[in-house]
PDB file of C-alpha atoms in Angstrom:
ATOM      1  CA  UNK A 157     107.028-105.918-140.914  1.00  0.00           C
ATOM      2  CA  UNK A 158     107.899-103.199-138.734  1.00  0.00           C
ATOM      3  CA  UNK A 159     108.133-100.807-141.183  1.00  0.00           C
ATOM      4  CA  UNK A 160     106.588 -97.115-140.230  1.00  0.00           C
ATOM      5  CA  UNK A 161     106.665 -93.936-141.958  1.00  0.00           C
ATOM      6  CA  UNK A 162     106.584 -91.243-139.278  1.00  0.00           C
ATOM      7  CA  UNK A 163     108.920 -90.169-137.080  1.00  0.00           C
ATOM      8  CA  UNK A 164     110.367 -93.076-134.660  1.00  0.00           C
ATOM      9  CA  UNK A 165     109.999 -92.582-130.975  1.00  0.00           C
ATOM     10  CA  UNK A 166     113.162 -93.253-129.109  1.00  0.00           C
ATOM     11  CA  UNK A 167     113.886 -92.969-125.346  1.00  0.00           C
ATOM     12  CA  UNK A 168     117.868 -93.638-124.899  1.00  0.00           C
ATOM     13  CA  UNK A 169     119.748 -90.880-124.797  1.00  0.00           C
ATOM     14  CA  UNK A 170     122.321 -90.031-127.511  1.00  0.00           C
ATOM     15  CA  UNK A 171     126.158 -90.001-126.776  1.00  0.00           C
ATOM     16  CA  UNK A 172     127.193 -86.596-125.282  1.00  0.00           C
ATOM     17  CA  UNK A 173     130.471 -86.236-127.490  1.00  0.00           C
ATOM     18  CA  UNK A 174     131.780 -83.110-127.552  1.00  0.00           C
ATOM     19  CA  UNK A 175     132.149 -82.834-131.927  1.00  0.00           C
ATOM     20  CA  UNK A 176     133.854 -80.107-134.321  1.00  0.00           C
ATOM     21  CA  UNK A 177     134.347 -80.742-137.738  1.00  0.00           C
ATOM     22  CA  UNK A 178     136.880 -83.837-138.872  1.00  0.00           C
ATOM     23  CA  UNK A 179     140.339 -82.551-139.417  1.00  0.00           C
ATOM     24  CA  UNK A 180     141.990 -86.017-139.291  1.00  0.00           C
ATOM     25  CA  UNK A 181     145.196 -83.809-138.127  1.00  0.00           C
ATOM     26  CA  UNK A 182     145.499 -86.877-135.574  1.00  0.00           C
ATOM     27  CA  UNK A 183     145.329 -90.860-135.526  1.00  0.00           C
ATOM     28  CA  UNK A 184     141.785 -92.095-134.555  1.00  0.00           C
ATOM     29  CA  UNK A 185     141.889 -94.152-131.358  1.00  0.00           C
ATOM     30  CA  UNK A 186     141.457 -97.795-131.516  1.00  0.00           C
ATOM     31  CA  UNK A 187     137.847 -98.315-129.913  1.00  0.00           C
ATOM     32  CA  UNK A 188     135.867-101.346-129.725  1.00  0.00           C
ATOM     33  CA  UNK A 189     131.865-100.246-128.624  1.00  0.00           C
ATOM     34  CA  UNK A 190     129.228-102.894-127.170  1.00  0.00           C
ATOM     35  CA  UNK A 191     125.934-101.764-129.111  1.00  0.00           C
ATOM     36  CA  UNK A 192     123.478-104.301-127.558  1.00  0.00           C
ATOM     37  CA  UNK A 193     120.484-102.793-127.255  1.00  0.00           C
ATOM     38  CA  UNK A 194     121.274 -99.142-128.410  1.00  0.00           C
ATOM     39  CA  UNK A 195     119.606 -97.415-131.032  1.00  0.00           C
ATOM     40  CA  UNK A 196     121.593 -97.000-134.145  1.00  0.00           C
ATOM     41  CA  UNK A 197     120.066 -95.713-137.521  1.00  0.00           C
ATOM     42  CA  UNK A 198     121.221 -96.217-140.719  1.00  0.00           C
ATOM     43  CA  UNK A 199     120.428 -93.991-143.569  1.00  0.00           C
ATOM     44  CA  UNK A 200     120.241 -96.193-146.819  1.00  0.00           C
ATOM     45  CA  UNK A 201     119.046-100.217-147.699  1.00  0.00           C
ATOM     46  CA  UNK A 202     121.390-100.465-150.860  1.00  0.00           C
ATOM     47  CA  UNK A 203     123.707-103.579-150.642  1.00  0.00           C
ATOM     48  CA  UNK A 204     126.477-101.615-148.451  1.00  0.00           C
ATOM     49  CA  UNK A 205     123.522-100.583-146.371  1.00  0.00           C
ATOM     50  CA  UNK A 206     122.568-104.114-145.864  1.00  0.00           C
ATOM     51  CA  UNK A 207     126.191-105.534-145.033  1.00  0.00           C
ATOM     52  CA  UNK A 208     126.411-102.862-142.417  1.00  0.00           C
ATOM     53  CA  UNK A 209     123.123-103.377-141.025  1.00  0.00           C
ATOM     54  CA  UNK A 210     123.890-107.525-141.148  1.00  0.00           C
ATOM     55  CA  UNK A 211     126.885-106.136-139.052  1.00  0.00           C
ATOM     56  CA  UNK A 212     125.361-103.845-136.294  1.00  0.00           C
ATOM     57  CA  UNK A 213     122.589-107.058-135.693  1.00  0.00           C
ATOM     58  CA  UNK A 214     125.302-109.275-135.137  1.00  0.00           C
ATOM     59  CA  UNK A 215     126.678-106.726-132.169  1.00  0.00           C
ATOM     60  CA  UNK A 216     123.256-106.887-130.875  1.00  0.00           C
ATOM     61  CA  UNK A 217     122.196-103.076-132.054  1.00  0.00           C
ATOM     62  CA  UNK A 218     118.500-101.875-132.227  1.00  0.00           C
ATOM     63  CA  UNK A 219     118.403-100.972-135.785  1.00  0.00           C
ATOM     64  CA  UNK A 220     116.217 -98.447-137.755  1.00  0.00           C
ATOM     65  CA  UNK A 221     117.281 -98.336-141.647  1.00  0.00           C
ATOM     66  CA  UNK A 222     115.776 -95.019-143.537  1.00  0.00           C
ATOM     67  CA  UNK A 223     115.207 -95.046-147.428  1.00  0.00           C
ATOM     68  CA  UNK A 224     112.946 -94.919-150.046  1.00  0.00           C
ATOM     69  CA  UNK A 225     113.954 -98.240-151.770  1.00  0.00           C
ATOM     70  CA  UNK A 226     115.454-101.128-149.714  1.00  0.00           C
ATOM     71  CA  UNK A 227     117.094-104.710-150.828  1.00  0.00           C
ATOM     72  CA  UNK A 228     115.208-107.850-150.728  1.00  0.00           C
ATOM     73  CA  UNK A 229     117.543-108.837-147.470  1.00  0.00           C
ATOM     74  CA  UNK A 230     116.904-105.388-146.032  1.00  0.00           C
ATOM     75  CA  UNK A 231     112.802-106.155-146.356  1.00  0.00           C
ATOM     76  CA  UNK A 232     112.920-109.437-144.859  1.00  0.00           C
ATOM     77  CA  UNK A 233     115.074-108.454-141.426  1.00  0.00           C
ATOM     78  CA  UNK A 234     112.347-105.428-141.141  1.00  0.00           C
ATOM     79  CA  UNK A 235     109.335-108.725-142.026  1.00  0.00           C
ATOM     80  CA  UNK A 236     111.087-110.683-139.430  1.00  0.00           C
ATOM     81  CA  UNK A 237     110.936-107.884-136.792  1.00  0.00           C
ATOM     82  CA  UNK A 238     114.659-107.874-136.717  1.00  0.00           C
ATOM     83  CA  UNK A 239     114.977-104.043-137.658  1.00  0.00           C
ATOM     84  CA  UNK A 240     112.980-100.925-138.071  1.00  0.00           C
ATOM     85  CA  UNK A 241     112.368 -99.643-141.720  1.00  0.00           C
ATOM     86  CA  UNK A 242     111.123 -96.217-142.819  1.00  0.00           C
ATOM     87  CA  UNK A 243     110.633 -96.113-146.142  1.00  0.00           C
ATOM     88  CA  UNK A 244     111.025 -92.875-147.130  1.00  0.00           C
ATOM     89  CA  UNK A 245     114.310 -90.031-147.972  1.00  0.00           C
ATOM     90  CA  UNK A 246     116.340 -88.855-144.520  1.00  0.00           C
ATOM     91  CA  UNK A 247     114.980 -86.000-142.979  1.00  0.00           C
ATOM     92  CA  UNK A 248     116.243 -83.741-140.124  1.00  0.00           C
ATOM     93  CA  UNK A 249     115.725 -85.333-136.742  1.00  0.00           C
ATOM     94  CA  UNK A 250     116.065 -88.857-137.548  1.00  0.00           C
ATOM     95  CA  UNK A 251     118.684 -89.623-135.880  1.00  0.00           C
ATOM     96  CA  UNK A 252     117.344 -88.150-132.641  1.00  0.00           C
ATOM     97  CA  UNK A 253     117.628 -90.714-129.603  1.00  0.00           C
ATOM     98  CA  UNK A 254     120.511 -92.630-131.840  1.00  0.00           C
ATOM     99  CA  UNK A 255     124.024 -93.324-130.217  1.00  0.00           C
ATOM    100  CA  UNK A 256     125.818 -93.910-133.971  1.00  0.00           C
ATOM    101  CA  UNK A 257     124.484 -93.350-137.292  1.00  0.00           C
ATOM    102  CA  UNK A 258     126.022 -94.787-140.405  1.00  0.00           C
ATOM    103  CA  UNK A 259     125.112 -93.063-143.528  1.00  0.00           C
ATOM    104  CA  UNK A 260     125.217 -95.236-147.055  1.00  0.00           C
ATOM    105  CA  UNK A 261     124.074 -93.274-149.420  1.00  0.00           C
ATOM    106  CA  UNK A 262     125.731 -92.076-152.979  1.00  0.00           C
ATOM    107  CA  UNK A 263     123.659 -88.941-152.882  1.00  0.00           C
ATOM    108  CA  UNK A 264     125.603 -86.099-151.396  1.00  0.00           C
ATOM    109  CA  UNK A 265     123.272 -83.614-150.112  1.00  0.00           C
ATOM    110  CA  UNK A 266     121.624 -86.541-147.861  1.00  0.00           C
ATOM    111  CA  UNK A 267     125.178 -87.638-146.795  1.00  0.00           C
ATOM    112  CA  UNK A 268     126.209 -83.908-145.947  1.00  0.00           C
ATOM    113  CA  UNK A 269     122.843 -83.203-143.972  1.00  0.00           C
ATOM    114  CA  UNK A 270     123.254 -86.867-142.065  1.00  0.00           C
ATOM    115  CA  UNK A 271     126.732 -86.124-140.768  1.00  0.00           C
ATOM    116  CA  UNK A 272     125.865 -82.002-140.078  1.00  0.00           C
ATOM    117  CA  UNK A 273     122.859 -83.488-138.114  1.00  0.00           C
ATOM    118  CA  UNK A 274     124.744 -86.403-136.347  1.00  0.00           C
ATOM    119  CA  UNK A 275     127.798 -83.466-135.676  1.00  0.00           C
ATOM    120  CA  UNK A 276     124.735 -81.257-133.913  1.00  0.00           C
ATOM    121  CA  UNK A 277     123.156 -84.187-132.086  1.00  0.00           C
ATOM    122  CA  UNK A 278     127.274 -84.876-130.539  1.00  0.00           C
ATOM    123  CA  UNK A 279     127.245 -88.534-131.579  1.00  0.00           C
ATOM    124  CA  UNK A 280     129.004 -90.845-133.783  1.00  0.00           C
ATOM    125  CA  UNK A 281     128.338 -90.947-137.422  1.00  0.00           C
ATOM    126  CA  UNK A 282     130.317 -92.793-140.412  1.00  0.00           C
ATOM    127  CA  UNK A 283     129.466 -92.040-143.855  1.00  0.00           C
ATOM    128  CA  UNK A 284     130.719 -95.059-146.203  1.00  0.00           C
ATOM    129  CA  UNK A 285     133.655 -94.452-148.232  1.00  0.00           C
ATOM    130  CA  UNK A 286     133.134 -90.417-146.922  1.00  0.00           C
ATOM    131  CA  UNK A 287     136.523 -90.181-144.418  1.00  0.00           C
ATOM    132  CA  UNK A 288     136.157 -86.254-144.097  1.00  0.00           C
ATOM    133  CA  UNK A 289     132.287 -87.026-143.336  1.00  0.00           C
ATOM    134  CA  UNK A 290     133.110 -89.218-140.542  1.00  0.00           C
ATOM    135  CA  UNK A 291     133.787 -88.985-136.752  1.00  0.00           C
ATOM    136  CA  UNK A 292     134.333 -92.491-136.626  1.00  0.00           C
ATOM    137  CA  UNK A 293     135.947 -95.407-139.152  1.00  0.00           C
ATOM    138  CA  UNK A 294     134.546 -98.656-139.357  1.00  0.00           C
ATOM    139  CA  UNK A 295     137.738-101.017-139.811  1.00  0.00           C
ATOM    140  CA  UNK A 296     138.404-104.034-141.763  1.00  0.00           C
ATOM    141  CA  UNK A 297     137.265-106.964-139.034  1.00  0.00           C
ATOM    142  CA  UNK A 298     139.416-110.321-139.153  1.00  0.00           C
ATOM    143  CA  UNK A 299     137.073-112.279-137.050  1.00  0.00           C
ATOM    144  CA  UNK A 300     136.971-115.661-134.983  1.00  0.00           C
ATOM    145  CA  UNK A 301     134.720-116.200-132.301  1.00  0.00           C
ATOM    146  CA  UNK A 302     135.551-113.533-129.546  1.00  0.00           C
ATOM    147  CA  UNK A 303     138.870-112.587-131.508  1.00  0.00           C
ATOM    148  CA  UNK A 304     138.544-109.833-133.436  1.00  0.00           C
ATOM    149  CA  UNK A 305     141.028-108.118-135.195  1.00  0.00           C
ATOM    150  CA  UNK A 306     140.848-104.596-136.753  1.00  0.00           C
ATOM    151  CA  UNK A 307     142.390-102.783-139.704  1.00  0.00           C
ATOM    152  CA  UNK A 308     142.268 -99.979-140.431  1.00  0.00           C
ATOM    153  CA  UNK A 309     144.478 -96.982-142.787  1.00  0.00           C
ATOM    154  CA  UNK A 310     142.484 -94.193-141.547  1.00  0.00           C
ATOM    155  CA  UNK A 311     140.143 -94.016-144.450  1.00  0.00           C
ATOM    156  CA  UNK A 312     143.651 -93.890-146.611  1.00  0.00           C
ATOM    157  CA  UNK A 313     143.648 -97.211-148.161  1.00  0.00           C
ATOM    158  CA  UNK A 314     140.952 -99.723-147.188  1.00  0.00           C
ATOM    159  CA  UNK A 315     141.895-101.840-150.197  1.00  0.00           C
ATOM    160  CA  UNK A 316     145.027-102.470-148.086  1.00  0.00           C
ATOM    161  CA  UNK A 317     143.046-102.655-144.747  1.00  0.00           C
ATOM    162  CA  UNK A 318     141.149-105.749-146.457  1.00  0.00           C
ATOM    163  CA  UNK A 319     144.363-107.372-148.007  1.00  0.00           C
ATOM    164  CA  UNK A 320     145.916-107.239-144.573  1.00  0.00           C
ATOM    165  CA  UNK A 321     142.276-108.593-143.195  1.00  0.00           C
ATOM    166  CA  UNK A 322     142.920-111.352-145.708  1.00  0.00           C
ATOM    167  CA  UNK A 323     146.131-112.197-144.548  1.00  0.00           C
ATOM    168  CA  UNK A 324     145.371-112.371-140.925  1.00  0.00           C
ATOM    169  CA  UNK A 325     142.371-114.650-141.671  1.00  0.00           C
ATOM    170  CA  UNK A 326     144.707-117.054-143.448  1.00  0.00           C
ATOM    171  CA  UNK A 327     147.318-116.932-140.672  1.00  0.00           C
ATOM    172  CA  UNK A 328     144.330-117.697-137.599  1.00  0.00           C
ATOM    173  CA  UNK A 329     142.238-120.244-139.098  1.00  0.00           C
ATOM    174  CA  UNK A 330     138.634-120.959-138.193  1.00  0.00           C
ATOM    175  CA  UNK A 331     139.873-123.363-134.918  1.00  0.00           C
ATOM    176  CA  UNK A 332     141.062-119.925-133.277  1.00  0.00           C
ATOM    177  CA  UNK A 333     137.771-119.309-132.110  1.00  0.00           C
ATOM    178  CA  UNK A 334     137.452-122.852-130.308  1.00  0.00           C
ATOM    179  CA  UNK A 335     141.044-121.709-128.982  1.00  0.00           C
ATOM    180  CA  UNK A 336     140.098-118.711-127.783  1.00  0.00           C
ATOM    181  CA  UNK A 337     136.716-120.142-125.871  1.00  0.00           C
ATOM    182  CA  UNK A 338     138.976-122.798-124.102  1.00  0.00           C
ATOM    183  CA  UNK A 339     141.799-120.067-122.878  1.00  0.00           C
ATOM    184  CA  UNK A 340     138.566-117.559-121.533  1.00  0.00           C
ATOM    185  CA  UNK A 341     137.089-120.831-119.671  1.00  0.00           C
ATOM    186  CA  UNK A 342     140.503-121.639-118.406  1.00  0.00           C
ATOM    187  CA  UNK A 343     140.703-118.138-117.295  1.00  0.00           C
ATOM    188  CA  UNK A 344     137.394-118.142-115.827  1.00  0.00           C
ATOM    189  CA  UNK A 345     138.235-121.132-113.767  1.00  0.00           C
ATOM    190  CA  UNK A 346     141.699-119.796-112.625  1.00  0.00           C
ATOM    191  CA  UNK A 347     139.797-116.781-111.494  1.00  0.00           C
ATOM    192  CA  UNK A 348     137.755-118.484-109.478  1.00  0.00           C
ATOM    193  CA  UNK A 349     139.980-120.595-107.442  1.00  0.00           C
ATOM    194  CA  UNK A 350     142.881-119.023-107.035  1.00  0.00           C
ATOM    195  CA  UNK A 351     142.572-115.909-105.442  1.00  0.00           C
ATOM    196  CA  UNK A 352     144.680-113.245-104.516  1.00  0.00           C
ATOM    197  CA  UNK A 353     145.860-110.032-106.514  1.00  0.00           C
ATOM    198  CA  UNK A 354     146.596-110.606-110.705  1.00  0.00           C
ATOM    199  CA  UNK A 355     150.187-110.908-110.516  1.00  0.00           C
ATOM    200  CA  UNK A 356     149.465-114.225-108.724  1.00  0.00           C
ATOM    201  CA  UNK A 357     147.593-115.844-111.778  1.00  0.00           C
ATOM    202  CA  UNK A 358     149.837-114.316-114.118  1.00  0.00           C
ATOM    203  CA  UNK A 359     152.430-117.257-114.913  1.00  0.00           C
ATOM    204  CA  UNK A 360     149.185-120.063-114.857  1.00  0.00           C
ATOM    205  CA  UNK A 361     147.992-117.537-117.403  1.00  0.00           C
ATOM    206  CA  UNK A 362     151.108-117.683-119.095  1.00  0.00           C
ATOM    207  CA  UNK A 363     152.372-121.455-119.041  1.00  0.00           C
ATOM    208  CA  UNK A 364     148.516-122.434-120.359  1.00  0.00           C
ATOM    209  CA  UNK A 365     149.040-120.279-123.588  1.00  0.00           C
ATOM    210  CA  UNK A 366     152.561-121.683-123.863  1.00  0.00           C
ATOM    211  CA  UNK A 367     151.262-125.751-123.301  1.00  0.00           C
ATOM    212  CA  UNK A 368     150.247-125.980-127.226  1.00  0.00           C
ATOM    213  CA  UNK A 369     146.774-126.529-126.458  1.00  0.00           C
ATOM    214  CA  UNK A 370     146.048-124.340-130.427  1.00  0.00           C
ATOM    215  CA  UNK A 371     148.105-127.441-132.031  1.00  0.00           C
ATOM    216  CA  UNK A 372     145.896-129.738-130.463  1.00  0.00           C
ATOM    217  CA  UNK A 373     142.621-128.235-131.151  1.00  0.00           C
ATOM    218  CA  UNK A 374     143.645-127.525-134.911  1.00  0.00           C
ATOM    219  CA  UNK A 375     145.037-131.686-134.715  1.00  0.00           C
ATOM    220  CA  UNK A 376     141.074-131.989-134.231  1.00  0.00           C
ATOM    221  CA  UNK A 377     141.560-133.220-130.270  1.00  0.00           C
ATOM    222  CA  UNK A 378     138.302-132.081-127.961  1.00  0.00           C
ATOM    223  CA  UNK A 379     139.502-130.498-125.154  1.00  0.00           C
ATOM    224  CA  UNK A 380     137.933-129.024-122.215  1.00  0.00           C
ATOM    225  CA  UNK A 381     138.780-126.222-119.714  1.00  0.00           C
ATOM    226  CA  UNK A 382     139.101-128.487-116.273  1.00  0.00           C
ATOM    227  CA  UNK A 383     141.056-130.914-118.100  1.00  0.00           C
ATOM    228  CA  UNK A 384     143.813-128.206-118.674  1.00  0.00           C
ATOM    229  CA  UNK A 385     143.197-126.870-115.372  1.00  0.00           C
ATOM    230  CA  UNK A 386     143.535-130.226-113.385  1.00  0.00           C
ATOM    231  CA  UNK A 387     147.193-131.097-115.662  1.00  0.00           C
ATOM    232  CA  UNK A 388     148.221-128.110-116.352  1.00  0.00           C
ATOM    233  CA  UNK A 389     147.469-125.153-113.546  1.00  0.00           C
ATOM    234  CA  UNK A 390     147.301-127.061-110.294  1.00  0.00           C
ATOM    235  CA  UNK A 391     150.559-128.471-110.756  1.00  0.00           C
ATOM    236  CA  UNK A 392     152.139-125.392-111.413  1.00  0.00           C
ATOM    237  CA  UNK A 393     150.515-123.554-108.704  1.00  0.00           C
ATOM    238  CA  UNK A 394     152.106-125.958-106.844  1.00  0.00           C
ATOM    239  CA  UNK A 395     155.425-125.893-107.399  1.00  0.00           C
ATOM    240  CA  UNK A 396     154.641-122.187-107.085  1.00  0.00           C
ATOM    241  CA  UNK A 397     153.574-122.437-104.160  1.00  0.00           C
ATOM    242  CA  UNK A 398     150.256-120.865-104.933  1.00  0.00           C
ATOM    243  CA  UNK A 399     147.014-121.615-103.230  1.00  0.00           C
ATOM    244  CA  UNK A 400     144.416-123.350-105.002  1.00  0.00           C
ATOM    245  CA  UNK A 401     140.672-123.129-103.771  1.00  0.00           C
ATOM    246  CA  UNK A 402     138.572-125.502-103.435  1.00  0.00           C
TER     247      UNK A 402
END
């Protein structure tokens, strides 16, 4: 179990962002953040702890959960090497060498010190279900494969966020993530052999999302990416008039 209770030594740096306290005067920009391999800490191992930490594994983050009492799921990922645990209560310079910390926690004092130390360190920090605590929102997800959609009210409403969440995941079935593979193959292969600036590739791009290859694929019919490029983009490129590498 990697499961220590001293300080953790850390070598990445933490995000330089210039903080002041939340005002949420203004809209939060829409972000999406590739974690792999950077240190995030989470300060809690109740169930909401766990989900989020379940979460930040699947983005491929180095994870270090803090707290005196942890979950049974929470104790196996740190069994299975699959996350840090330090089981003890938050201190002051935990979250040193982190690049996000996500505090879940119903004690206040612990939640308060978490985002005062994350605002002194200049790096992100969400408390759960604690909007004026937070530099950054964790939105409802809708996802499916490499689409993801988020949701989010601002902290205002996330029982709305997750109806709308619900919604979306009704509207693109489970076969939207085979969809979206074959149409980022397709692109890869366009990409390759038909050079030239973006514009060029533009209406290939175009005519394969209009050929209703997603009707197929939900019909249950296998298809593969040089099978649409070989009917589909060659012949347009050439009645285009647009060259076509070998």
């Amino acid at each position: 179990m990697r499961l220590a209770k001293e300080k953790r030594t850390m070598t990445k740096p933490s995000l330089n962002i210039s903080q002041k306290e939340a005002t949420q005067d203004f809209a939060p920009y829409p972000l999406f953040i590739y974690l792999e391999e950077l240190d995030v800490v989470v300060i809690g191992a109740g169930r909401v702890a766990e989900r989020k930490i379940e979460t930040l594994l699947d983005c491929g983050a180095t994870v270090t959960a803090i707290a005196p009492k942890a979950t049974q799921t929470v104790l196996k990922l740190a069994e299975e090497g699959r996350i840090s645990y330090i089981q003890r209560c938050y201190k002051h310079g935990d979250l040193e060498g982190a690049i996000l910390a996500v505090v879940a926690t119903d004690n206040t004092p612990v939640n308060e010190a978490a985002y005062a130390e994350a605002v002194e360190r200049h790096m992100l920090v969400n408390v759960v279900d604690v909007p004026h605590l937070c530099n950054c929102i964790v939105p409802s997800i809708m996802r499916r494969g490499k689409l993801q959609v988020a949701v989010s009210t601002a902290g205002a409403a996330p029982t709305v966020a997750k109806k709308i969440r619900r919604r979306l995941e009704e509207q693109y079935p489970a076969y939207w993530e085979d969809y979206v593979d074959l149409l980022g193959d397709v692109r890869n292969l366009v990409k390759a052999h038909v050079p030239g600036p973006a514009s060029i590739r533009t209406p290939l791009y175009e005519a394969v999302s209009a050929a209703g290859l997603e009707d197929r694929i939900k019909n249950g019919e296998t298809i593969s990416a040089v099978e649409v490029f070989e009917t589909i983009v060659m012949p347009l490129a050439k009645d285009l008039g647009i060259e076509v590498a070998a």
